[in-house]
Structure formats: structure tokens, C-alpha cells
GROMACS .gro file of C-alpha atoms in nm:
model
  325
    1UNK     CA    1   3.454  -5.441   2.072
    2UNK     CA    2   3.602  -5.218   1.826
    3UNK     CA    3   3.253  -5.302   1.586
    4UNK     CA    4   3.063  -5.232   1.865
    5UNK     CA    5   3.182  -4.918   1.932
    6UNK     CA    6   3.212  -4.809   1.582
    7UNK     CA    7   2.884  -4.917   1.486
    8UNK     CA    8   2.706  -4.728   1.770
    9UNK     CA    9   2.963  -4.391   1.672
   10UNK     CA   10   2.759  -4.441   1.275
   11UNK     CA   11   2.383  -4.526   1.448
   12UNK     CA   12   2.449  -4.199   1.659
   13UNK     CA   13   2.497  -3.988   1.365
   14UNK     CA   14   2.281  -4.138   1.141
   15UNK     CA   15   1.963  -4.046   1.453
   16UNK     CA   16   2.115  -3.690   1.451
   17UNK     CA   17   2.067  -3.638   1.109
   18UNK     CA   18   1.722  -3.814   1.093
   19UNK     CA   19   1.616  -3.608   1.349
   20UNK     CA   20   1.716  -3.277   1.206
   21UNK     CA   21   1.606  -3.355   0.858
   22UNK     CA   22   1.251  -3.453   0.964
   23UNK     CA   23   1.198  -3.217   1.261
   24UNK     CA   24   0.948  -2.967   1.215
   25UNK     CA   25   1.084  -2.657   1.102
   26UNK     CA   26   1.391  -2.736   1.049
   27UNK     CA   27   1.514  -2.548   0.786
   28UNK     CA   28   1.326  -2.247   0.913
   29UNK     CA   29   1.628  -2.080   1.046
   30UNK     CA   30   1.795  -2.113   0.705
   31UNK     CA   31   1.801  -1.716   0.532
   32UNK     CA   32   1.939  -1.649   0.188
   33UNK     CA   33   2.130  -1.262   0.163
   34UNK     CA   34   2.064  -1.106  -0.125
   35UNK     CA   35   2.308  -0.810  -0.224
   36UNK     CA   36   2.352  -0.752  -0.627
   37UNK     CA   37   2.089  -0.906  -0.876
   38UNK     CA   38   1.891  -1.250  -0.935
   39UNK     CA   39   1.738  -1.427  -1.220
   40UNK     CA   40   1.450  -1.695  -1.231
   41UNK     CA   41   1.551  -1.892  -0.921
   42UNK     CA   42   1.402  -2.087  -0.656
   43UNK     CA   43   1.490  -1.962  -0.295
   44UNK     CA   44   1.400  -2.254  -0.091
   45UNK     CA   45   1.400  -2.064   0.210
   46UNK     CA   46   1.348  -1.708   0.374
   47UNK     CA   47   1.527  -1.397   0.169
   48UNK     CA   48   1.731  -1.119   0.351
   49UNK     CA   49   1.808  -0.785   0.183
   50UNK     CA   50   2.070  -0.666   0.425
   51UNK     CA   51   2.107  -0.320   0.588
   52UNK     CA   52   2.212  -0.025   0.304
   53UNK     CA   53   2.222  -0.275   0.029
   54UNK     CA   54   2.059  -0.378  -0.290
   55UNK     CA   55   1.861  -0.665  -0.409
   56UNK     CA   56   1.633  -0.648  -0.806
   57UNK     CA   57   1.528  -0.971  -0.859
   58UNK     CA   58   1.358  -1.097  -1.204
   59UNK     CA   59   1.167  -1.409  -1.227
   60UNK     CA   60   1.250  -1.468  -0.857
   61UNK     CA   61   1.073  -1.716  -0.640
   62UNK     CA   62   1.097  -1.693  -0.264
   63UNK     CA   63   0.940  -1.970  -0.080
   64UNK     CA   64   0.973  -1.777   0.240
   65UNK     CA   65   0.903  -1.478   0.397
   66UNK     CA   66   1.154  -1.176   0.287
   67UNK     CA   67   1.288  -0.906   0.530
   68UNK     CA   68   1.439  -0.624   0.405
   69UNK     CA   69   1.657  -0.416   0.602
   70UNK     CA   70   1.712  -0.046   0.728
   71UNK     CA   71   1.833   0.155   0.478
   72UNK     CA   72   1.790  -0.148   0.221
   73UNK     CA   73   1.608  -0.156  -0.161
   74UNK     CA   74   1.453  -0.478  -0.254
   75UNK     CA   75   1.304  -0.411  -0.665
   76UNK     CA   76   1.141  -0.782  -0.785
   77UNK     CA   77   0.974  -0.787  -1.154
   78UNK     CA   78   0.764  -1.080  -1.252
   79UNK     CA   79   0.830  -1.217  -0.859
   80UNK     CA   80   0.659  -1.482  -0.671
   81UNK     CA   81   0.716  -1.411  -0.307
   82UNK     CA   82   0.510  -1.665  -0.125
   83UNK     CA   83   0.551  -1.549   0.262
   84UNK     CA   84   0.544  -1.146   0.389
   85UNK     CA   85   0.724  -0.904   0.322
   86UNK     CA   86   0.862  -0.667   0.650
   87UNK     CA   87   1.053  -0.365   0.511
   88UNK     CA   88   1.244  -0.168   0.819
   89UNK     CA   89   1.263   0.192   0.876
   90UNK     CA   90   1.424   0.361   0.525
   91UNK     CA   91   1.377   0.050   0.368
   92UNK     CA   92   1.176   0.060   0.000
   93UNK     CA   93   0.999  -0.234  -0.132
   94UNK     CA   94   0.949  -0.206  -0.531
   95UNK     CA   95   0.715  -0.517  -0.695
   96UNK     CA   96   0.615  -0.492  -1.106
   97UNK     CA   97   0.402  -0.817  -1.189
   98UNK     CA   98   0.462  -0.973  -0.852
   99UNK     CA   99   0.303  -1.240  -0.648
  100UNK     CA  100   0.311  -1.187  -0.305
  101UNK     CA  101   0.136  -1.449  -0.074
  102UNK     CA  102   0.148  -1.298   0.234
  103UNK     CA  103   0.125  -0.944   0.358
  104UNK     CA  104   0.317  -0.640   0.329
  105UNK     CA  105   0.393  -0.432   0.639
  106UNK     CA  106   0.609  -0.130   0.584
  107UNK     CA  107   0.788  -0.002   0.956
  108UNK     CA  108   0.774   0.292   1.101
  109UNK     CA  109   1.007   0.513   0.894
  110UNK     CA  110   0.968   0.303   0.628
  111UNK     CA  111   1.092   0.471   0.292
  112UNK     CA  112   0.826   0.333   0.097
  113UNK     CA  113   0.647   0.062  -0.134
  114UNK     CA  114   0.516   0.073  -0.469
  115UNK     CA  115   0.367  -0.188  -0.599
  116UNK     CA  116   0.211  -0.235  -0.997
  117UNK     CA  117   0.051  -0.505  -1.175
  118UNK     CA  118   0.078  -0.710  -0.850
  119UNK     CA  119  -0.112  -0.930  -0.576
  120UNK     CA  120  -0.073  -0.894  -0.214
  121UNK     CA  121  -0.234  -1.069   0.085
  122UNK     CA  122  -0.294  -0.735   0.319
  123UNK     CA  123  -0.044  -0.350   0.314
  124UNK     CA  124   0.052  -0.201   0.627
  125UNK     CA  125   0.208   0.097   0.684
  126UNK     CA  126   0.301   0.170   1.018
  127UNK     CA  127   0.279   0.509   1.210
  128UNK     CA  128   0.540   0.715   1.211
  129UNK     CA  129   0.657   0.779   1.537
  130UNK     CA  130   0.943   0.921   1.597
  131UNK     CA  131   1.078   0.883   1.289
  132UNK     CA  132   1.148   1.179   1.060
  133UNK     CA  133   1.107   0.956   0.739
  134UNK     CA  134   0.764   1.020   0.591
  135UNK     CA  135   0.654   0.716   0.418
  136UNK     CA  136   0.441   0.631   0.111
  137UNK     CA  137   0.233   0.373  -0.028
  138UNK     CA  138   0.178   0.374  -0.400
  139UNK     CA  139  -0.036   0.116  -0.565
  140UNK     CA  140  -0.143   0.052  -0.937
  141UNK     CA  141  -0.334  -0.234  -1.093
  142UNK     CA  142  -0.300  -0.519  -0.772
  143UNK     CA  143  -0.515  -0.700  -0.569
  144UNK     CA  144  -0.513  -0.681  -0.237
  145UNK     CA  145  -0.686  -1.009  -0.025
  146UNK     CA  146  -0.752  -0.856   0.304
  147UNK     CA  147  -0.683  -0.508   0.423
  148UNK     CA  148  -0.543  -0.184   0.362
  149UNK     CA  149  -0.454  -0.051   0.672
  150UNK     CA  150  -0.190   0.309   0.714
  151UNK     CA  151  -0.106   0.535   0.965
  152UNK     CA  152   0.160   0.765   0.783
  153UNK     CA  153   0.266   0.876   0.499
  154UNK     CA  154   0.131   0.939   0.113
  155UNK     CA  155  -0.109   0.684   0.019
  156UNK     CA  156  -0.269   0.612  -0.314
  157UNK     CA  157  -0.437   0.308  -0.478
  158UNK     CA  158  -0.475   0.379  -0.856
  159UNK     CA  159  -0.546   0.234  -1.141
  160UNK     CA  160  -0.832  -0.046  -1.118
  161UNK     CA  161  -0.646  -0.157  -0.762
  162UNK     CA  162  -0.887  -0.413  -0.619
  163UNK     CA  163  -0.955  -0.434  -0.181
  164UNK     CA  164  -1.134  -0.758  -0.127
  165UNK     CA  165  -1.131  -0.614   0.273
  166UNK     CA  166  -1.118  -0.259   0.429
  167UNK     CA  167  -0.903   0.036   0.360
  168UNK     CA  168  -0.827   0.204   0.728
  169UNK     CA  169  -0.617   0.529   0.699
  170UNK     CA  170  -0.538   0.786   1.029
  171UNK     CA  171  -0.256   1.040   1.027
  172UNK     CA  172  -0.195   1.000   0.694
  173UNK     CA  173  -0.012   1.239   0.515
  174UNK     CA  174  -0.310   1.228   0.203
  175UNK     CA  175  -0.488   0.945   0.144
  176UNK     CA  176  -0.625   0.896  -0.249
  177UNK     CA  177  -0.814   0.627  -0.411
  178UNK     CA  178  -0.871   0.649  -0.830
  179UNK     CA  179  -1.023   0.460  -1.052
  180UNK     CA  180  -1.002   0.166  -0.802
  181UNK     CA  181  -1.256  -0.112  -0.629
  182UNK     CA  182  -1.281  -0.123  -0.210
  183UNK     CA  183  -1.499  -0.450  -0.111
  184UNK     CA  184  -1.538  -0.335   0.247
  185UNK     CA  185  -1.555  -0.013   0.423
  186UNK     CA  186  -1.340   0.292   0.384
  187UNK     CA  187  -1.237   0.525   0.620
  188UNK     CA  188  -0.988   0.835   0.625
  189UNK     CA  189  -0.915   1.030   0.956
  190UNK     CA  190  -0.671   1.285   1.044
  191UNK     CA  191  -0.535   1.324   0.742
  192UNK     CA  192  -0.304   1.604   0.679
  193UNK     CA  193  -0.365   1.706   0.362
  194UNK     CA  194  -0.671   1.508   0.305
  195UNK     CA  195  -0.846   1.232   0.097
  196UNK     CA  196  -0.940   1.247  -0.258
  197UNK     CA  197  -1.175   1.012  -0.404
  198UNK     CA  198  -1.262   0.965  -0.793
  199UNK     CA  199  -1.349   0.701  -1.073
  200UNK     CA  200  -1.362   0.415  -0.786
  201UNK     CA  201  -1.643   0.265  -0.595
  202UNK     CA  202  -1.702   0.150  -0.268
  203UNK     CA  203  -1.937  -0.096  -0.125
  204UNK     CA  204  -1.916  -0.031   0.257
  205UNK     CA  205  -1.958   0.264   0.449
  206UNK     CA  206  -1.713   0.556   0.435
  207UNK     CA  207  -1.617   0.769   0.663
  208UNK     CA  208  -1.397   1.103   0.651
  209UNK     CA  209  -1.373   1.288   0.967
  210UNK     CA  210  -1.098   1.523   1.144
  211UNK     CA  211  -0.943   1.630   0.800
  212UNK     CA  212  -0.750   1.901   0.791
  213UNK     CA  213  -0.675   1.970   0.420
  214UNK     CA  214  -1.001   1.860   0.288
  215UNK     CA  215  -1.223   1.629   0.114
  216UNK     CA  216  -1.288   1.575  -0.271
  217UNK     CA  217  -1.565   1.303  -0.382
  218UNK     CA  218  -1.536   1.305  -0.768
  219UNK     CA  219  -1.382   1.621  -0.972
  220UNK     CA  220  -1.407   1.954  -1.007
  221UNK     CA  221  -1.247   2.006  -0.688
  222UNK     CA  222  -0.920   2.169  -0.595
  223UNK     CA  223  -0.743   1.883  -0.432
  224UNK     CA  224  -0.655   1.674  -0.795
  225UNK     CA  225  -0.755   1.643  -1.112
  226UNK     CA  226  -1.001   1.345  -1.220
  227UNK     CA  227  -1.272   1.276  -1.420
  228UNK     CA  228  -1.536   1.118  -1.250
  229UNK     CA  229  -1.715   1.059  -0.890
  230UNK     CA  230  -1.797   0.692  -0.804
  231UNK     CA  231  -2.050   0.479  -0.642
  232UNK     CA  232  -2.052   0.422  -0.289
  233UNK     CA  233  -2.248   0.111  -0.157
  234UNK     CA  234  -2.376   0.228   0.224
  235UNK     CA  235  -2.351   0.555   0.423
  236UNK     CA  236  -2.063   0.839   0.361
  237UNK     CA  237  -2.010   1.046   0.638
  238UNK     CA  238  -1.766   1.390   0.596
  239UNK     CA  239  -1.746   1.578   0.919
  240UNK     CA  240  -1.519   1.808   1.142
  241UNK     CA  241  -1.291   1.854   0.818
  242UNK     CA  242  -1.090   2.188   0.741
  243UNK     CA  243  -0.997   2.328   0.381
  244UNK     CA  244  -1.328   2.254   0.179
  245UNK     CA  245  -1.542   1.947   0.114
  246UNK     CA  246  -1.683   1.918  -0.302
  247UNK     CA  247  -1.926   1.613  -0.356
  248UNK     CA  248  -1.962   1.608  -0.743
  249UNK     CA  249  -2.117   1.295  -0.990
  250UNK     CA  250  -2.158   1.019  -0.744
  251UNK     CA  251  -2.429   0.787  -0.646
  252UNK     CA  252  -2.467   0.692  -0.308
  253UNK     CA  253  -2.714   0.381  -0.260
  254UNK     CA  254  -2.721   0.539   0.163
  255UNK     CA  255  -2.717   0.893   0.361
  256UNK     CA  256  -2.489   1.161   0.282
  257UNK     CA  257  -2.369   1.277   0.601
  258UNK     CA  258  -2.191   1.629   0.634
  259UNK     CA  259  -2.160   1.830   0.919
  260UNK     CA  260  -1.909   2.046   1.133
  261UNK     CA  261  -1.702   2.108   0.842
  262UNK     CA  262  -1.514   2.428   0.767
  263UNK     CA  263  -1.630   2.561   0.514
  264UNK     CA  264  -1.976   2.405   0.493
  265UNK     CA  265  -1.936   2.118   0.243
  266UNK     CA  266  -2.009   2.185  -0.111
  267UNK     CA  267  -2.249   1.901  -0.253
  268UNK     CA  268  -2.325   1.936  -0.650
  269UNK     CA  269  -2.663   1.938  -0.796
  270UNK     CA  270  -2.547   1.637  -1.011
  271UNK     CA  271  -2.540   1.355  -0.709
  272UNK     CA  272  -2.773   1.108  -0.695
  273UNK     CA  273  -2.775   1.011  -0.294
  274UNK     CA  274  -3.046   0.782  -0.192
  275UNK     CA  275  -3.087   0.853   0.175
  276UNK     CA  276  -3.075   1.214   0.134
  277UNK     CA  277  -2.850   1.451   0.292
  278UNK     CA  278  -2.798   1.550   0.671
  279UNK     CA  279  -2.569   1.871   0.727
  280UNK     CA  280  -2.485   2.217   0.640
  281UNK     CA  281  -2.388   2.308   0.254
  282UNK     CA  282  -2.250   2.559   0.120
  283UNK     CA  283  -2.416   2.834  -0.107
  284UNK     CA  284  -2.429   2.806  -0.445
  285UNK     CA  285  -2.185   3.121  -0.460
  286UNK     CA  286  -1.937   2.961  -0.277
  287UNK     CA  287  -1.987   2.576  -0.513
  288UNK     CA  288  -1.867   2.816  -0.808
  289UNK     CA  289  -1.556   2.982  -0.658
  290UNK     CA  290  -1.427   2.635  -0.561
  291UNK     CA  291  -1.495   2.521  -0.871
  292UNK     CA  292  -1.303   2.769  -1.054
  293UNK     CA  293  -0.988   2.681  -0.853
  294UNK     CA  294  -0.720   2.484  -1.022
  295UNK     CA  295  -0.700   2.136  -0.938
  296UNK     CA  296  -0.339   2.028  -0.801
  297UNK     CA  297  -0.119   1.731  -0.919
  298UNK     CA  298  -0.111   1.533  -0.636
  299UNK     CA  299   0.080   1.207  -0.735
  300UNK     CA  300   0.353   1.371  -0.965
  301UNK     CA  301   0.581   1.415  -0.635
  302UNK     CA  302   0.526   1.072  -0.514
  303UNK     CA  303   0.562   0.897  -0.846
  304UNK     CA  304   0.916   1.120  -0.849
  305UNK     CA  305   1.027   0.953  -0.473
  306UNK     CA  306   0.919   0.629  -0.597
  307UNK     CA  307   1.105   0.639  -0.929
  308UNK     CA  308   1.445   0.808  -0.776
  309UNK     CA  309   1.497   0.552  -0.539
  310UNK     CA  310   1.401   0.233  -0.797
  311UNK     CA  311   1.669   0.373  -1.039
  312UNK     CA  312   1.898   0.409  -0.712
  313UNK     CA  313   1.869   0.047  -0.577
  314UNK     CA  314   1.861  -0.135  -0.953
  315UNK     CA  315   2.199   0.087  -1.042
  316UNK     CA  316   2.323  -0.028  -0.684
  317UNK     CA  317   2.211  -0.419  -0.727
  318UNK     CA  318   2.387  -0.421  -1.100
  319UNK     CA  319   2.682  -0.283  -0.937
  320UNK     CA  320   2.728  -0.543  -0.698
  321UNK     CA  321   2.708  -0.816  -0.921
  322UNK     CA  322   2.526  -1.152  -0.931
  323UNK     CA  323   2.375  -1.180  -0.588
  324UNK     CA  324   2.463  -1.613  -0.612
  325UNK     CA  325   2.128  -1.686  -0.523
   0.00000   0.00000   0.00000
């Protein structure tokens, strides 16, 4: 009897754990905290950057998805983070030579995320709401699988950034794309401060409308600095936009659309637009006074955020010590 008894008690346990191991998803549940630094690890699960702290990772893997909290710095060099990545309000997401497999999606109130020499499956940036955080998106050199799609904030892809989908911006603080590749469409409303576009091309239709601090296409406009204009693939349409529209050196294989803008755009002689142009332009008096403006340095006080709070959380992470991952 006493066999009996104890043999069922091992069977019992020995089903329990069968189950468990082999039940779909089991280990789902399972999150790693991260506070202080990592090395070339495996995470075999999903990684948790918890609220106010600090996480720099080199050489990290993360078979999960990662989650950083509010008020929380996650800084990954040479990274492979196969899941998403969710940063909370006043969180800031910093990737150099990263791998991301899923997509990035920044909350409203988000601090920020800059990402260089990196991959990413799709970048959100959520609107801002309520919050009195502005955030920013800052992009160099990545690829981005699917979308770009923001709705606060300072936004710039630089750099030879590639968008195998569509870049969607509205109630941005700026939105600025140099020297950088957009598969699908492009479209920037309600921007505060406006859109600047130079050096990149574009193979969908754009569309700028509702403005209010302007739009560049190429240089010699008083937005930023560049050096070039770009090619645009379909239509561009510029209209109901406030604080001066310059078209200068770009080709666009479609219609140049620009209408109810104040002041009447400014289209240079030097643009070679296929379908012609529909709208109002401005005189050739007022093309030379805008082009005698100096051009503002738009990125220098983003790049200065971005930089501030990366020295921050790495100085933060080294201070806590070897995160035990």
C-alpha cells in the first residue's frame, strides 16, 4: 500500500512537470530585470528595464520582447533584440549596431529613441496627449521593414536611413528626412514647425498639408541647411501651410501640387517636375529674399537631448554594477 501510494505521489509530479515544460507558452511569463550593465549574453526570455533605472547592454541578445519602464534608460550596442521594444512615458530607448526584430513603439510621453547603424521591424511614436514630455525620434543609418508612423515630437531619419513601408507624421513637432530612402508614401501634417526634406528620395506620393512652420524640398531654404533636393517617385502635394514653402533641385516623375499656402510657395527654376505644376507661386522677388535668409540648425538641439540622456543612463547602469543577466 505504502508503494502504491508513493508511486502515484512521484507519477503526479512527474505529469505536473511534463505538463508545464511542454505547454505552450510556458515560459512566456518568465521576465529578466535589468538594472546596471550586460555583456554578450543570451536572455532566453522577455527583458524588463524597471521604472527610473538603468540598463547598457553590449553584445546582448534578447530572445523576447523588452519593456522599458517610466522614467527608465535602456542603451544596447552591437544588440540583437529579437521581439519589440515598448518604451513608457519618460522612458529613452538608445540602439548603436542593433538588431531589433520586432517593432519599436515609443508611449505617449515617451522621452525618446535614437537609433544608429541599426534594423528595426516598424517606429512608433505615440501622440502626446496629455503629457508635457515632448518626444523625439532620431534615426541614422537603419532599416526600417514596415512603417514609420509619429504623432509627436522631433522626428528625423538621416543618414542613408532606409523605409521599406510608409512614413506617416501628424502633430509632429518637425518632421525631417536627409539623405535617406522612403519605399512607400510620405506624408507630414500639422506639423509645428514643419518638414524639411533634402538629399533623400521617395517613391510614393507625398503629401504636406496644414503646416504651420513651413515646408523646405531641397536647400536654399531657411528651415536647415543641406545640399541637395531629391527625387520623388509620384505626386507631391504642399497646401494650406504657414511660414514659406521653397522647392529647389528636385525631380518629380508626377504633379507638383501647391496651393492655399501662406506665402505662395516658392518653386525654383532648377526643378525638373514631370506633371507640371498646379498652384500659386511666389514672385521671383520674393524666391530671392528667402533665399538670402540663413538656414537654421535644426538637429544640433536634438542630437544634444539625445546625447545628455545616453551619457546619463550608461553613467547610471556602470554605477549599479553587473546587471547578473
Amino acid at each position: 500500500m505504502r508503494r502504491t501510494v508513493a508511486h502515484l505521489a512521484v507519477l503526479s509530479t512527474a505529469v505536473a512537470v511534463s505538463t508545464f515544460a511542454g505547454a505552450p507558452g510556458a515560459r512566456a511569463d518568465l521576465v529578466t530585470h535589468c538594472v546596471g550593465t550586460g555583456g554578450a549574453v543570451t536572455v532566453p526570455n522577455d527583458l524588463y528595464v524597471p521604472a527610473g533605472q538603468s540598463c547598457a547592454l553590449t553584445g546582448t541578445t534578447v530572445t523576447g520582447n523588452v519593456s522599458v519602464a517610466a522614467g527608465a534608460n535602456l542603451v544596447v550596442t552591437g544588440g540583437h533584440l529579437r521581439g519589440d521594444v515598448q518604451v513608457a512615458a519618460d522612458g529613452y530607448l538608445d540602439a548603436t549596431n542593433t538588431e531589433i526584430g520586432g517593432g519599436v513603439d515609443l508611449a505617449s510621453g515617451g522621452y525618446g529613441a535614437f537609433l544608429k547603424d541599426a534594423s528595426a521591424a516598424s517606429l512608433t511614436v505615440r501622440a502626446k496627449g496629455s503629457a508635457t514630455i515632448d518626444s523625439f525620434l532620431f534615426v541614422e543609418h537603419t532599416s526600417v521593414d514596415g512603417n514609420v508612423t509619429t504623432s509627436a515630437g522631433e522626428v528625423r531619419l538621416d543618414r542613408t536611413t532606409e523605409v521599406a513601408g510608409n512614413v506617416s507624421s501628424t502633430g509632429s513637432y518637425y518632421t525631417d528626412v536627409h539623405d535617406s530612402f522612403v519605399d512607400g508614401t510620405l506624408s507630414v501634417l500639422n506639423s509645428a514647425t514643419g518638414s524639411v526634406i533634402c538629399g533623400s528620395a521617395v517613391r510614393g506620393r507625398a503629401t504636406f498639408a496644414g503646416n504651420l512652420g513651413g515646408v523646405q524640398l531641397g536647400p536654399n531654404g531657411s528651415l536647415d541647411s543641406c545640399a541637395s533636393g531629391g527625387y520623388w517617385g509620384r505626386d507631391v502635394s504642399i497646401t494650406n501651410t504657414t511660414g514659406g514653402v521653397r522647392v529647389d533641385d528636385n525631380i518629380i516623375d508626377g504633379q507638383l501640387t501647391a496651393s492655399s499656402n501662406t506665402p505662395a510657395a516658392v518653386i525654383a527654376a532648377n526643378n525638373r517636375i514631370r506633371g507640371g505644376v498646379v498652384g500659386q507661386q511666389a514672385s521671383a522677388a520674393r524666391a530671392r529674399a528667402l533665399a538670402e535668409r540663413p538656414a537654421a540648425d535644426r538637429d544640433a538641439a536634438g542630437e544634444q537631448r539625445a546625447e545628455a540622456r545616453r551619457t546619463d543612463a550608461v553613467q547610471e547602469a556602470r554605477a549599479a554594477g553587473d546587471a547578473g543577466l
